[in-house]
Amino acid sequence: MGYDVVIAGAGPTGLMLAGELSLAGASVLVLEERDGAERAIMTGAMGARSVNAPTAHAFHWRGLLPAVREAAIWWYDPESAGPGSPDEAKPRFVGHFSGIVIRYDRLDFGHPDFAAHRLGAGVISQSALETVLAERATALGAEVRWGRGLTGFTASADGVTVEAGGETIRAGWLAGCDGGRSRVRKLAGFAFPGAGPEFTGIQAMVEFDGPGAPPVGEWTPTPAGAYVHGPVHGRLHTVEYGRTADRDRPVTAAEIEDSLRRVAGIEVKIGAVPVATRYTDTARQATEYRRGRVLLAGDAAHVHSPFGGQGMNLGLADAMNLGWKLAAAVRGDGPPGLLDTYTAERHPVGDWVQRWTLAQTALGRTDPASRALREIVTDFLDTGPAATYVTTRISGAWQHYDLPGEHPLTGRMAPDVELADGTRLAEHAHDGRFLLLTDENSAQPAAHSRLTVVTARPPGVPALLVRPDGYVAWAADTADGADGAVAAVLGPSSSERAFAGGRDDHRPARPRG
């Protein structure tokens, strides 16, 4: 049985990638070793994951945002919570830097990066998001097998042979989306350098057995680390520097009691522990995201502390960037070197997240110099410019790709502008094709199977060529030159490929075997 792509891992990254590839016509199999019981830990407050600006943009670009908002634990809607609104004065959580909470009323909403928040942002459980993305992927034709993980593989120049549950599966490509301890990464021999852990964190939903529970509140630094009880009653989180633990060993009530005693000096008796997890601040990144027919995305490509809520968003952006490029490799109609731009574009963003989280580890250290620095940074973050800077960085609104062109929109998330025909630009992007916004009377590009042309550019809006991942490949104040931009970015037209004997449809190029 053959597939164009086998994806190891059905977390948000793997499922997003499965949807993107299936949308482009590839045949996809997703293998996930977790079953339903193991996924249950990722529900509710324990599974809470932030949704930042690039992720909201990606969901909106594919028409998924309504389903995500409906499934979210909490959602920030700028139209009902922005300056001048009835809800403006209400305190709301914005984010934190190394546990230092950023105040909403310090933010400068005139900063240009806040324009990227028109779609909002929020928090969703990983399990709920996996459900949304799995339903989308399977509706598009992907096959997802729960409780059946990849156990091994061999790769050659023309494909990959995967072993899973005693079955041998032939595929054209293998994508490792199987987490921080990725089997795909290890078996493929990717280099994974970085920094070892300085602290161990424990997150748990607990039931207290008697009095003494700490009050629900904000992060509290202590001589041993930091702790927080919240944002809901029963959710405990400790960070303990200079202490390591076996991550494979289940977290027990006694371990949580001991950690809270050491970190906070609090004596408390814990009864049941419905869900708990242990993590460290290890920061490592693969030096490359592709080795031949094997690629990495999400935590398989980079691991770091969860401070700042970057992990899931980083993986989803990997999937959006990789999806259309790998689909082009499957079809054989992408320009030379396209798949190698995946590492070139995504590795710098992953490197930034590494440094961002390492800085927060340093700021949380318990030595006197670090504590003195923390006091200064706390005061600094209580100012408008600093709070705005950190918030816009956490939001991901600054992220862009270094693409050719002088226009300020080039390489950035495409704006979802209202068009002259009353539609919005994102409504034309749900099918995952390139999108050209131009004028009806301008020179039109040759027909491309991967391009949608919209001739409804309103006054004052630049002409745009938008990639399938929602980033602007070309922009200009006039539509002159749009046909040349299309030819440069997409390569030969459909008729030219057909004349040369190339493929010009979306039928998957299924591997032999």
JSON list of C-alpha atoms in Angstrom, two decimals, residues 40-49 73 123-126 203-205 230-236 275:
[
{"chain": "A", "resi": 40, "resn": "ALA", "atom": "CA", "xyz": [-7.20, 12.84, 27.65]},
{"chain": "A", "resi": 41, "resn": "ILE", "atom": "CA", "xyz": [-4.38, 14.60, 29.50]},
{"chain": "A", "resi": 42, "resn": "MET", "atom": "CA", "xyz": [-4.44, 17.32, 26.86]},
{"chain": "A", "resi": 43, "resn": "THR", "atom": "CA", "xyz": [-7.98, 18.49, 27.67]},
{"chain": "A", "resi": 44, "resn": "GLY", "atom": "CA", "xyz": [-9.14, 21.46, 29.74]},
{"chain": "A", "resi": 45, "resn": "ALA", "atom": "CA", "xyz": [-6.69, 23.63, 31.65]},
{"chain": "A", "resi": 46, "resn": "MET", "atom": "CA", "xyz": [-3.91, 21.03, 31.53]},
{"chain": "A", "resi": 47, "resn": "GLY", "atom": "CA", "xyz": [-4.00, 20.97, 27.75]},
{"chain": "A", "resi": 48, "resn": "ALA", "atom": "CA", "xyz": [-4.35, 24.73, 27.34]},
{"chain": "A", "resi": 49, "resn": "ARG", "atom": "CA", "xyz": [-2.42, 26.09, 24.36]},
{"chain": "A", "resi": 73, "resn": "ILE", "atom": "CA", "xyz": [-11.39, 27.76, 26.30]},
{"chain": "A", "resi": 123, "resn": "VAL", "atom": "CA", "xyz": [-6.50, 29.63, 24.40]},
{"chain": "A", "resi": 124, "resn": "ILE", "atom": "CA", "xyz": [-7.67, 26.19, 23.28]},
{"chain": "A", "resi": 125, "resn": "SER", "atom": "CA", "xyz": [-7.01, 22.74, 24.67]},
{"chain": "A", "resi": 126, "resn": "GLN", "atom": "CA", "xyz": [-4.71, 20.60, 22.55]},
{"chain": "A", "resi": 203, "resn": "GLN", "atom": "CA", "xyz": [1.97, 20.86, 35.93]},
{"chain": "A", "resi": 204, "resn": "ALA", "atom": "CA", "xyz": [-0.97, 19.02, 37.45]},
{"chain": "A", "resi": 205, "resn": "MET", "atom": "CA", "xyz": [-4.67, 19.14, 38.10]},
{"chain": "A", "resi": 230, "resn": "GLY", "atom": "CA", "xyz": [-4.29, 28.77, 38.85]},
{"chain": "A", "resi": 231, "resn": "PRO", "atom": "CA", "xyz": [-5.75, 30.10, 36.66]},
{"chain": "A", "resi": 232, "resn": "VAL", "atom": "CA", "xyz": [-8.39, 27.63, 37.94]},
{"chain": "A", "resi": 233, "resn": "HIS", "atom": "CA", "xyz": [-8.63, 26.02, 41.36]},
{"chain": "A", "resi": 234, "resn": "GLY", "atom": "CA", "xyz": [-6.64, 22.79, 41.51]},
{"chain": "A", "resi": 235, "resn": "ARG", "atom": "CA", "xyz": [-4.14, 23.56, 38.76]},
{"chain": "A", "resi": 236, "resn": "LEU", "atom": "CA", "xyz": [-0.67, 23.59, 40.29]},
{"chain": "A", "resi": 275, "resn": "VAL", "atom": "CA", "xyz": [-3.72, 14.54, 35.17]}
]
